[in-house]
MMTF fields as JSON, N, C-alpha, C and O atoms, coordinates in Angstrom:
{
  "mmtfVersion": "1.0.0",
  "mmtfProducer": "UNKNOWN",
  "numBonds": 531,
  "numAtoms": 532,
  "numGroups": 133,
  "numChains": 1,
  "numModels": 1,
  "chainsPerModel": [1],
  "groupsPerChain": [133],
  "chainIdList": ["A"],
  "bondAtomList": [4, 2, 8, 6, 12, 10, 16, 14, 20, 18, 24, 22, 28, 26, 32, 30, 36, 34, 40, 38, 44, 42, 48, 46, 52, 50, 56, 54, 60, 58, 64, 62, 68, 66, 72, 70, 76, 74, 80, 78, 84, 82, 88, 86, 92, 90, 96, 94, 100, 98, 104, 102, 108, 106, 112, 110, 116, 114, 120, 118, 124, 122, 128, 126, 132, 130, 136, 134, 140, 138, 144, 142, 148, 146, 152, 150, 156, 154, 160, 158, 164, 162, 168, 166, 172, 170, 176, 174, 180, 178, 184, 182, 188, 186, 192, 190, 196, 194, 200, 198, 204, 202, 208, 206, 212, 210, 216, 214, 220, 218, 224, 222, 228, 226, 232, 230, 236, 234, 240, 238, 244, 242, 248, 246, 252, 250, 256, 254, 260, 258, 264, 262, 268, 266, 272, 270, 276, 274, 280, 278, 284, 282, 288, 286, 292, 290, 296, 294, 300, 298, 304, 302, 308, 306, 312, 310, 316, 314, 320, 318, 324, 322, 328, 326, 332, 330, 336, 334, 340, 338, 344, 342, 348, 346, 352, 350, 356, 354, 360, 358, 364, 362, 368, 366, 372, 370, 376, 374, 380, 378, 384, 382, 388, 386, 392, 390, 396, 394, 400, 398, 404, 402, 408, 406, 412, 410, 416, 414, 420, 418, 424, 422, 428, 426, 432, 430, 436, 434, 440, 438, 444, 442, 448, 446, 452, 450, 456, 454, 460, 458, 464, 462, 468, 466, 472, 470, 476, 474, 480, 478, 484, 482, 488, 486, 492, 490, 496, 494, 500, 498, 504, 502, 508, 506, 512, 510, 516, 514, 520, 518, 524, 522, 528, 526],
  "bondOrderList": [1, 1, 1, 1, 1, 1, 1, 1, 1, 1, 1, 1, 1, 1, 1, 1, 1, 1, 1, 1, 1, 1, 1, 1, 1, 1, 1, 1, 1, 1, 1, 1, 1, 1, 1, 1, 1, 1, 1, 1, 1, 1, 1, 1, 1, 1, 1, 1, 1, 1, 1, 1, 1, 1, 1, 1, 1, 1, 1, 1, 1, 1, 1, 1, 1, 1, 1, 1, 1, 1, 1, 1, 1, 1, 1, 1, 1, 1, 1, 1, 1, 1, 1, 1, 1, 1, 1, 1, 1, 1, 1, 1, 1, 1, 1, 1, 1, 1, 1, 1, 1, 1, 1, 1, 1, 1, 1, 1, 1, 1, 1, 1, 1, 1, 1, 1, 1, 1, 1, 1, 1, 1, 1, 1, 1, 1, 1, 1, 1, 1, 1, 1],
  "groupList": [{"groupName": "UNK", "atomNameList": ["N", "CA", "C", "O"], "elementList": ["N", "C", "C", "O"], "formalChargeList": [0, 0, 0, 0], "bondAtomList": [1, 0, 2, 1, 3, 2], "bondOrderList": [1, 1, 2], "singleLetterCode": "X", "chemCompType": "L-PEPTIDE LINKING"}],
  "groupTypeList": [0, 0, 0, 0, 0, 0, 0, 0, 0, 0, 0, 0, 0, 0, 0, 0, 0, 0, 0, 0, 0, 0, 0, 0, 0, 0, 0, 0, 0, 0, 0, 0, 0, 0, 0, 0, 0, 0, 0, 0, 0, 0, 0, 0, 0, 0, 0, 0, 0, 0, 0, 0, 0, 0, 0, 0, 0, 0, 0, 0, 0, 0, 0, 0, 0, 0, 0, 0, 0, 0, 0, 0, 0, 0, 0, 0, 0, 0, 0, 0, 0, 0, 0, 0, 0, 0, 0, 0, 0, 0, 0, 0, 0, 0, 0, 0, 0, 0, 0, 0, 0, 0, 0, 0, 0, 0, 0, 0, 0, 0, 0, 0, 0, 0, 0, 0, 0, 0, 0, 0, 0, 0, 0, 0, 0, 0, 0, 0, 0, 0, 0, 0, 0],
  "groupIdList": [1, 2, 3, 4, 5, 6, 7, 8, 9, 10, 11, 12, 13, 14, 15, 16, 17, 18, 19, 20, 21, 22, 23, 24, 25, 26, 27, 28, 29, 30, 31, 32, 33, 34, 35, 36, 37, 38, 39, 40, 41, 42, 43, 44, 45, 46, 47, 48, 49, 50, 51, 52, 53, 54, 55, 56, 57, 58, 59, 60, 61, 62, 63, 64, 65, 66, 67, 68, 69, 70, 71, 72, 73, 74, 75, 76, 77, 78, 79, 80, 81, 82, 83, 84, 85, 86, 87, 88, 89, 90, 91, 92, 93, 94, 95, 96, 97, 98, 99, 100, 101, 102, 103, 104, 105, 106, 107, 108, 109, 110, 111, 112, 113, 114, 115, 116, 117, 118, 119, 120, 121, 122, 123, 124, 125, 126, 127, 128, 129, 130, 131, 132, 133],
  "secStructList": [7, 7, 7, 7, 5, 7, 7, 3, 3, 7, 1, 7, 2, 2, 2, 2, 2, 2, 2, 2, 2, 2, 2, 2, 7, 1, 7, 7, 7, 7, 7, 5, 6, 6, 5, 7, 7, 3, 3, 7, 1, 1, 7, 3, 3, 7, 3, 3, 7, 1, 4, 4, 4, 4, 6, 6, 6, 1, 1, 1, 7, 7, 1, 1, 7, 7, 7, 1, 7, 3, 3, 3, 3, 3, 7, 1, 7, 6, 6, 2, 2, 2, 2, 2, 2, 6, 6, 6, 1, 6, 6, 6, 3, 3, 3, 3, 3, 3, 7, 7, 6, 6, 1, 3, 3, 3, 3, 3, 3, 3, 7, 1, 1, 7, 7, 3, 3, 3, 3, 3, 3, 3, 7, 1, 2, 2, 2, 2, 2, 2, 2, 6, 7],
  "xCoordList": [5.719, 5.566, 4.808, 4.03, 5.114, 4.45, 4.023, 4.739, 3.051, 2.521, 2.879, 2.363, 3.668, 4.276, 3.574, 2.573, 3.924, 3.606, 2.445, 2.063, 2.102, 1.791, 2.03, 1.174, 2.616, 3.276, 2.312, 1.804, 2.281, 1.503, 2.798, 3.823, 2.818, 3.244, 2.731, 1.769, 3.452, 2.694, 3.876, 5.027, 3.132, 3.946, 4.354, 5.481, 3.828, 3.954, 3.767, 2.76, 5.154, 5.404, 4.644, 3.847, 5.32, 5.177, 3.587, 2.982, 3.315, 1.595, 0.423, -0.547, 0.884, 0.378, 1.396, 1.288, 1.999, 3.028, 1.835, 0.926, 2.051, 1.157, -0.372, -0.66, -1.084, -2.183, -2.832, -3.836, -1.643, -1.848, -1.639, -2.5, -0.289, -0.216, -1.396, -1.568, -2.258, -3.452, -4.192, -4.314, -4.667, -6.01, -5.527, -6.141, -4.614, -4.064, -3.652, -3.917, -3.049, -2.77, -1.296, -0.772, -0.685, 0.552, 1.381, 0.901, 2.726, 3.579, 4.08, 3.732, 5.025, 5.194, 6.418, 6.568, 7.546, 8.714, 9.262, 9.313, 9.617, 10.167, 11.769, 12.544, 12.26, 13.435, 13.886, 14.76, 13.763, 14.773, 13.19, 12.067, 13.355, 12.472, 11.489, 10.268, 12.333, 11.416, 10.359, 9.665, 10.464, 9.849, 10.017, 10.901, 8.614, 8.167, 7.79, 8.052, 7.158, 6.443, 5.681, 5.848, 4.497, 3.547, 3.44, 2.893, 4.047, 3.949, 3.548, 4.207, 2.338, 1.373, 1.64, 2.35, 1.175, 1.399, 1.268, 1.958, -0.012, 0.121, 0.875, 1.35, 0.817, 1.312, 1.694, 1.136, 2.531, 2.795, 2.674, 2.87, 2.353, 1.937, 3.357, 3.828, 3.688, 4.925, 4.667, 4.134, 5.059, 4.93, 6.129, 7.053, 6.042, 6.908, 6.997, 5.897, 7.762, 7.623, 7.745, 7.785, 7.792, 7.215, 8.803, 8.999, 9.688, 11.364, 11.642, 12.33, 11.081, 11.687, 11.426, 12.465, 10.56, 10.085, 10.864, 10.583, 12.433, 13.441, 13.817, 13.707, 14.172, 14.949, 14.239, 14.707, 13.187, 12.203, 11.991, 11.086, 12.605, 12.677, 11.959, 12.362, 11.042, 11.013, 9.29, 8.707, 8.902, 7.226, 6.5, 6.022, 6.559, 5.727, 4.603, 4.277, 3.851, 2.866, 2.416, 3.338, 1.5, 1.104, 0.146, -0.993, 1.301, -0.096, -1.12, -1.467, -1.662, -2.889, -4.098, -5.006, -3.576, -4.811, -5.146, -5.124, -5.439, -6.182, -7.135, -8.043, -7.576, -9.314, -9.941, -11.078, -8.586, -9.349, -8.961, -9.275, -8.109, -7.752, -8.233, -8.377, -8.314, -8.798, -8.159, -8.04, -7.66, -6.405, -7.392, -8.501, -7.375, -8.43, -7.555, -6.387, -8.122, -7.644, -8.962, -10.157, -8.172, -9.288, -9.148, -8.088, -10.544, -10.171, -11.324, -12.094, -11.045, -11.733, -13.208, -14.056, -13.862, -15.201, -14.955, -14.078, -15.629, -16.052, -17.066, -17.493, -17.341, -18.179, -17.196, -16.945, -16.748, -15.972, -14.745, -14.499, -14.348, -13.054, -13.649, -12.934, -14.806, -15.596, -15.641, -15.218, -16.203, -15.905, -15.062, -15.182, -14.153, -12.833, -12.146, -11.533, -12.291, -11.526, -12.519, -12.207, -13.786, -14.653, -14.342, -14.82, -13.169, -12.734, -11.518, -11.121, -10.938, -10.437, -10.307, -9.312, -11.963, -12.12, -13.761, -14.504, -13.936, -15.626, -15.543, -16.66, -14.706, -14.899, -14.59, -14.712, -14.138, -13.373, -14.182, -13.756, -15.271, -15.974, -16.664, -17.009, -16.681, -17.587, -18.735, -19.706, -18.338, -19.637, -19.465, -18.383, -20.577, -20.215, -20.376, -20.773, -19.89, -20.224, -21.999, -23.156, -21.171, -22.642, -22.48, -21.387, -23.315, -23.234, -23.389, -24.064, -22.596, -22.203, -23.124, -23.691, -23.269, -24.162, -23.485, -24.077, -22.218, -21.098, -20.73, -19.879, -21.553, -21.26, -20.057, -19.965, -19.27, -18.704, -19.232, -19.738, -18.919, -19.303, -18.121, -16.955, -18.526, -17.337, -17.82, -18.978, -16.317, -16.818, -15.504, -14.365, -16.007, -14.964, -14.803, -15.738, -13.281, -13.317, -12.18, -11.712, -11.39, -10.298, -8.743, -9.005, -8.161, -6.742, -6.249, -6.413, -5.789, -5.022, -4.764, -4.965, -4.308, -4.188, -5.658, -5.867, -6.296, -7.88, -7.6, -8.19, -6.903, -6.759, -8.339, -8.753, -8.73, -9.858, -9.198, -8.121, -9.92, -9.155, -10.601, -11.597, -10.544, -11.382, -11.553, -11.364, -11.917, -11.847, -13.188, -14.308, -13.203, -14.045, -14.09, -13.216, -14.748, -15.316, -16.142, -16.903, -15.992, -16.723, -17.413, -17.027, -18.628, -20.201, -20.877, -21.653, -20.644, -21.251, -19.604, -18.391, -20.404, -19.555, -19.123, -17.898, -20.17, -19.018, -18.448, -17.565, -18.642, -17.359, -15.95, -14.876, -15.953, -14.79, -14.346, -13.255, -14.97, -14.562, -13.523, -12.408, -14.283, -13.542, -12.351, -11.271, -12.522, -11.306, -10.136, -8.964, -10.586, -9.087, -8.735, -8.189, -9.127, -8.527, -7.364, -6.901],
  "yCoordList": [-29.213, -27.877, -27.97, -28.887, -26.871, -26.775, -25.909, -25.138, -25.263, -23.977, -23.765, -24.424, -22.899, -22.829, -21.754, -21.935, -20.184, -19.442, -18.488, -18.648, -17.573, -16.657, -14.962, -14.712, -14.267, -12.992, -11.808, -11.409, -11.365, -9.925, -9.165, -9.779, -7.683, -6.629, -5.656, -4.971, -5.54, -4.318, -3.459, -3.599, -2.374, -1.041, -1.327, -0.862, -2.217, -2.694, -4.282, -4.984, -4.601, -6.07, -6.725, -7.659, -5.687, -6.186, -6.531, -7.339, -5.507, -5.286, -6.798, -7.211, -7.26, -8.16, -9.775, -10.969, -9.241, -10.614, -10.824, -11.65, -9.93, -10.094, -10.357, -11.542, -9.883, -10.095, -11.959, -12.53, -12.511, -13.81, -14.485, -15.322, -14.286, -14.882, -15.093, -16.212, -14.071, -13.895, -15.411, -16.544, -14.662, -15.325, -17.263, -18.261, -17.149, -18.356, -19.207, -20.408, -18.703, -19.345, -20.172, -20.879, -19.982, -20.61, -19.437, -18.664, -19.665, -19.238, -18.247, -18.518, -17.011, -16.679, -15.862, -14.876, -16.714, -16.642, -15.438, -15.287, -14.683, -13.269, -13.37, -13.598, -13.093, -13.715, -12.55, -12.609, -11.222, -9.995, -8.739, -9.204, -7.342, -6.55, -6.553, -6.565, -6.539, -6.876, -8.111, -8.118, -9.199, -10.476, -11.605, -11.854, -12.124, -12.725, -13.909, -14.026, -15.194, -16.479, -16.893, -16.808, -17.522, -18.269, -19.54, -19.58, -20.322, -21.957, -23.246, -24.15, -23.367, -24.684, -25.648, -25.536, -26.347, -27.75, -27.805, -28.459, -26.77, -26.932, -25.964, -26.171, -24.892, -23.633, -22.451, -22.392, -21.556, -20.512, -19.11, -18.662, -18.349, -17.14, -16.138, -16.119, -15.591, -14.559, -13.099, -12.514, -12.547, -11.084, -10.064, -9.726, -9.813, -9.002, -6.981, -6.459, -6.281, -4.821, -4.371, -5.369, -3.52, -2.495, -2.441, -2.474, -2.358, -2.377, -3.483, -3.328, -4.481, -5.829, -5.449, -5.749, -4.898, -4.685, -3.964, -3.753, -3.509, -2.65, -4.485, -4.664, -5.337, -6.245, -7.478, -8.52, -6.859, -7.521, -6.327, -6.441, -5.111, -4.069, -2.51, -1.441, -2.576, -1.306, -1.666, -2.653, -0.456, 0.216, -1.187, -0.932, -2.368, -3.321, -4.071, -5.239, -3.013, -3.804, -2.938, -2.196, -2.624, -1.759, -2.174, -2.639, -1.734, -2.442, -1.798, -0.618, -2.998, -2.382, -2.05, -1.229, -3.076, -2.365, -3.725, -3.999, -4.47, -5.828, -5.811, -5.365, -5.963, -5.671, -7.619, -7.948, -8.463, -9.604, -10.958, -11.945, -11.017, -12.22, -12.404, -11.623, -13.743, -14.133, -15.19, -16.368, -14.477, -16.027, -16.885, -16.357, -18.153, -19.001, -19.855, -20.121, -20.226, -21.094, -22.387, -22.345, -23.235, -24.224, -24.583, -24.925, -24.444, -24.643, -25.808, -26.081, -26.193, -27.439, -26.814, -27.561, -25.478, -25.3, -23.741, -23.088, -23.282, -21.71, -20.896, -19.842, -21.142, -21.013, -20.686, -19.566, -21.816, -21.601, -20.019, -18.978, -20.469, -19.468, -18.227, -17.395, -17.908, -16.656, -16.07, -14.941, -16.979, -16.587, -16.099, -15.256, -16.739, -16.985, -15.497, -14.954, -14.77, -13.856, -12.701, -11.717, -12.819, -11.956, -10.476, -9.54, -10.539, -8.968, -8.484, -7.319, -9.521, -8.435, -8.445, -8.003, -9.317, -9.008, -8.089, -7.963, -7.469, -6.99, -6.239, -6.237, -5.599, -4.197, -4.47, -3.681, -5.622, -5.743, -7.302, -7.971, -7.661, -8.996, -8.086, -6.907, -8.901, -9.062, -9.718, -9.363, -10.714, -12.081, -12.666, -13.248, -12.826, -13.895, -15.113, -15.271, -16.157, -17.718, -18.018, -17.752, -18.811, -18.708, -20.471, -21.024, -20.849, -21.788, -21.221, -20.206, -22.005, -21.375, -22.305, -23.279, -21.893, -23.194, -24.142, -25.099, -24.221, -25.426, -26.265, -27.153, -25.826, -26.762, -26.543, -27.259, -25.163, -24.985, -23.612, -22.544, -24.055, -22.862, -21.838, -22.199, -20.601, -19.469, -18.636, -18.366, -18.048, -16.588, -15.946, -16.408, -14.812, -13.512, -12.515, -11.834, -12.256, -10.734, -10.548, -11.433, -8.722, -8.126, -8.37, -8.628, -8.387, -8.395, -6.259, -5.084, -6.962, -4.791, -4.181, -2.978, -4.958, -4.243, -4.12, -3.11, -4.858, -5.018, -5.889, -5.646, -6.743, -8.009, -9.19, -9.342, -9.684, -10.863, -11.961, -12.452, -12.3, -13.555, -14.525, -14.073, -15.458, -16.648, -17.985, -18.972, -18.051, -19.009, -20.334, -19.827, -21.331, -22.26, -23.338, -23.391, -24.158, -25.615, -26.198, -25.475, -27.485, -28.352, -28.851, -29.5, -28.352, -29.4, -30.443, -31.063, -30.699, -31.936, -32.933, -32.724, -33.875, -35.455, -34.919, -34.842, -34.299, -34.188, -32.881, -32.72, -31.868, -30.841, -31.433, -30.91, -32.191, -32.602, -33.562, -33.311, -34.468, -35.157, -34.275, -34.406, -33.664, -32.294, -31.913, -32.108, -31.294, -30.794, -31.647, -31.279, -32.913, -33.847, -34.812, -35.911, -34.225, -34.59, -34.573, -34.973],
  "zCoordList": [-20.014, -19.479, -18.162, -17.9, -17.287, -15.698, -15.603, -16.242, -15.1, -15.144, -13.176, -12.273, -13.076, -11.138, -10.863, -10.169, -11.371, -10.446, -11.348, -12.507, -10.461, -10.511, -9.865, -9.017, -10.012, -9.562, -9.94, -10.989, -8.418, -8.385, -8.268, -7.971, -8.514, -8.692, -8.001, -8.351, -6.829, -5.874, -5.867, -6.279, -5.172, -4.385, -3.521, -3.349, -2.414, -0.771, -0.958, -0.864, -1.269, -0.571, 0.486, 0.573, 1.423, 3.01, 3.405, 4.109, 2.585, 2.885, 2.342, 2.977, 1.189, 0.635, 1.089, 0.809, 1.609, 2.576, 3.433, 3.349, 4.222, 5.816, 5.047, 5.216, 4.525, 3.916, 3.487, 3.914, 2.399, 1.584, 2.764, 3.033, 3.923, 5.082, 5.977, 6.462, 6.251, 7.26, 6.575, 7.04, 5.006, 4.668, 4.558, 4.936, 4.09, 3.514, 4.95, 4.915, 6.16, 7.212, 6.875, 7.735, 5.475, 4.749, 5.818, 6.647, 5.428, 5.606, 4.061, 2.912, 4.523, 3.152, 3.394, 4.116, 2.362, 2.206, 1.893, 0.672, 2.405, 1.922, 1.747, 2.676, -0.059, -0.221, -0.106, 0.76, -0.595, -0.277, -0.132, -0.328, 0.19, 0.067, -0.933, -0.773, -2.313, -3.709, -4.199, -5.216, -3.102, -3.705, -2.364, -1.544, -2.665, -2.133, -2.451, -3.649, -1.926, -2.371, -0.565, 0.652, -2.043, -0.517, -1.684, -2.786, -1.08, -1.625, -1.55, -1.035, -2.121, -1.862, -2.827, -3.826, -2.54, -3.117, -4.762, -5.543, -5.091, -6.353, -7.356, -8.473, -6.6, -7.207, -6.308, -5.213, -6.623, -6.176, -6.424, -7.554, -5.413, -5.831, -5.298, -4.161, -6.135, -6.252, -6.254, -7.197, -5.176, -4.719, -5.218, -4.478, -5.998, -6.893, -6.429, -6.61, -6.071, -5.838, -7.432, -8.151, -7.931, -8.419, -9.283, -10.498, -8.281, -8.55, -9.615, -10.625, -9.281, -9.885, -11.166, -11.753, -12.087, -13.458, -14.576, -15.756, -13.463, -14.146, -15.176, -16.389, -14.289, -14.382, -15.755, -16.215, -15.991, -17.568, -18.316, -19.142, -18.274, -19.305, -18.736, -19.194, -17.864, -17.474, -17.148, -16.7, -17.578, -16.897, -18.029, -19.134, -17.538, -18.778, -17.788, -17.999, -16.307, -15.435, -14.763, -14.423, -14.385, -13.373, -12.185, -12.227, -10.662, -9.814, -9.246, -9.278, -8.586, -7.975, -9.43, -9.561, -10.286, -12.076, -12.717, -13.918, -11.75, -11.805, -12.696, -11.994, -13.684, -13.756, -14.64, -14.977, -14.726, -15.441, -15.053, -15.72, -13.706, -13.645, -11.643, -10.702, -11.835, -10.341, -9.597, -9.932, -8.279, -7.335, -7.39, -7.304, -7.516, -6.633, -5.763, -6.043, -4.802, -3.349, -3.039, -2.745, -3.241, -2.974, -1.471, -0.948, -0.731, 1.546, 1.197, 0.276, 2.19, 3.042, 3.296, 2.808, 4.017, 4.077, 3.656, 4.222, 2.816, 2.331, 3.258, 2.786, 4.074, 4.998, 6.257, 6.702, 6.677, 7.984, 7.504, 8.113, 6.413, 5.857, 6.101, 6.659, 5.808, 5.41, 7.097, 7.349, 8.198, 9.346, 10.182, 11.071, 9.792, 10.052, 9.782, 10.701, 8.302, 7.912, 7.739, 7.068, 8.377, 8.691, 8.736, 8.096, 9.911, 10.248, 9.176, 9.2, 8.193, 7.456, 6.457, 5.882, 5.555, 4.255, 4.152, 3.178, 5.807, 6.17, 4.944, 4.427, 4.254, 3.476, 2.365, 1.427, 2.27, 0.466, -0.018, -0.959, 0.724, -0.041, -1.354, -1.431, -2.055, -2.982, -3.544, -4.212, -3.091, -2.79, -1.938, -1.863, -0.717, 0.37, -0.395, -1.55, 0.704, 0.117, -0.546, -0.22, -1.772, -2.517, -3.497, -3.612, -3.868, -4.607, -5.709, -5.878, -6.816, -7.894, -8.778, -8.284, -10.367, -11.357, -11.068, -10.569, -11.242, -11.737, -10.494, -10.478, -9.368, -8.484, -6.856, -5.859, -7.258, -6.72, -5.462, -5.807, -3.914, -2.924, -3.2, -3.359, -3.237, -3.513, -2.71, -2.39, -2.254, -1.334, -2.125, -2.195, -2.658, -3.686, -2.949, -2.528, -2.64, -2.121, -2.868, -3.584, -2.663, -2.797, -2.104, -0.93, -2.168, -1.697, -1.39, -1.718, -0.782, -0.647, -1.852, -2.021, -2.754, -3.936, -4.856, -5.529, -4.823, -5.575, -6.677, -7.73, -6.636, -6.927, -6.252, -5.102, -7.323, -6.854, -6.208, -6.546, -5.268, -4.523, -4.301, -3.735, -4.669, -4.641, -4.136, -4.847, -2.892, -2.104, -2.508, -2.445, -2.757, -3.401, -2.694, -1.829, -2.749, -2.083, -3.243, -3.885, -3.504, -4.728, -3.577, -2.604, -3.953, -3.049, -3.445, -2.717, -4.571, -5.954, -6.099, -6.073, -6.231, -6.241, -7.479, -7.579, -9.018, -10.288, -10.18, -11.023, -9.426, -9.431, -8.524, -8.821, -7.753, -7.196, -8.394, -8.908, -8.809, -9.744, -10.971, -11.476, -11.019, -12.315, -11.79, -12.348, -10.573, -9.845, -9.494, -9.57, -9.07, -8.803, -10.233, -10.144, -11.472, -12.479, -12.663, -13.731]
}
């Protein structure tokens, strides 16, 4: 078994295209109006409209009603990223970059929809260790 994607469910595609594109600096594949992909090496995140949910049985998701799961993105410095995307996460951080118990630097903000998005850096020799398991 592979675990590939992960799919948000928005109202506005376009909106969370241009968005994962900004923060991520990836490219992001827009296959028709309804759906999307931004595709990294390890996994993919799938931008789903609102429409697509006829096509798995009907009203079984609702977006923009996030309340328990979190993107994480592993960057090279959590610090520089945080600078970097300064002007257009000023209103939707939640935690600037912080060292975490476990070893890991995190800076938490929102996505347009209020989706958690989690940008991380392992600062300890055994959290990288953990991580490139």
């Amino acid at each position: 078994m592979n675990f590939v994607s992960v799919r948000i469910i928005t109202s506005d595609v376009q909106r969370l295209v241009h968005f994962y594109g900004e923060i991520t600096g990836m490219p992001v594949t827009v296959y028709t109006q309804d759906f999307a992909e931004l595709s990294t090496p390890s996994c993919t995140l799938a931008i789903g409209s609102t429409r697509t949910l006829m096509l798995f049985g009907g009203d079984i998701a609702r977006p923009a009603d996030n309340h328990t799961a979190i993107l994480e993105f592993r960057v090279a410095d959590v610090d520089a990223e945080f600078a970097r995307l300064s002007d257009t996460i000023r209103n939707v951080t939640v935690q600037q970059p912080t060292t975490m118990p476990w070893g890991n630097r995190s800076l938490l903000f929102r996505d347009p929809d209020g989706n958690l998005v989690n940008f991380f850096t392992p600062v300890t020799a055994e959290a990288i260790r953990k991580f490139d398991r």
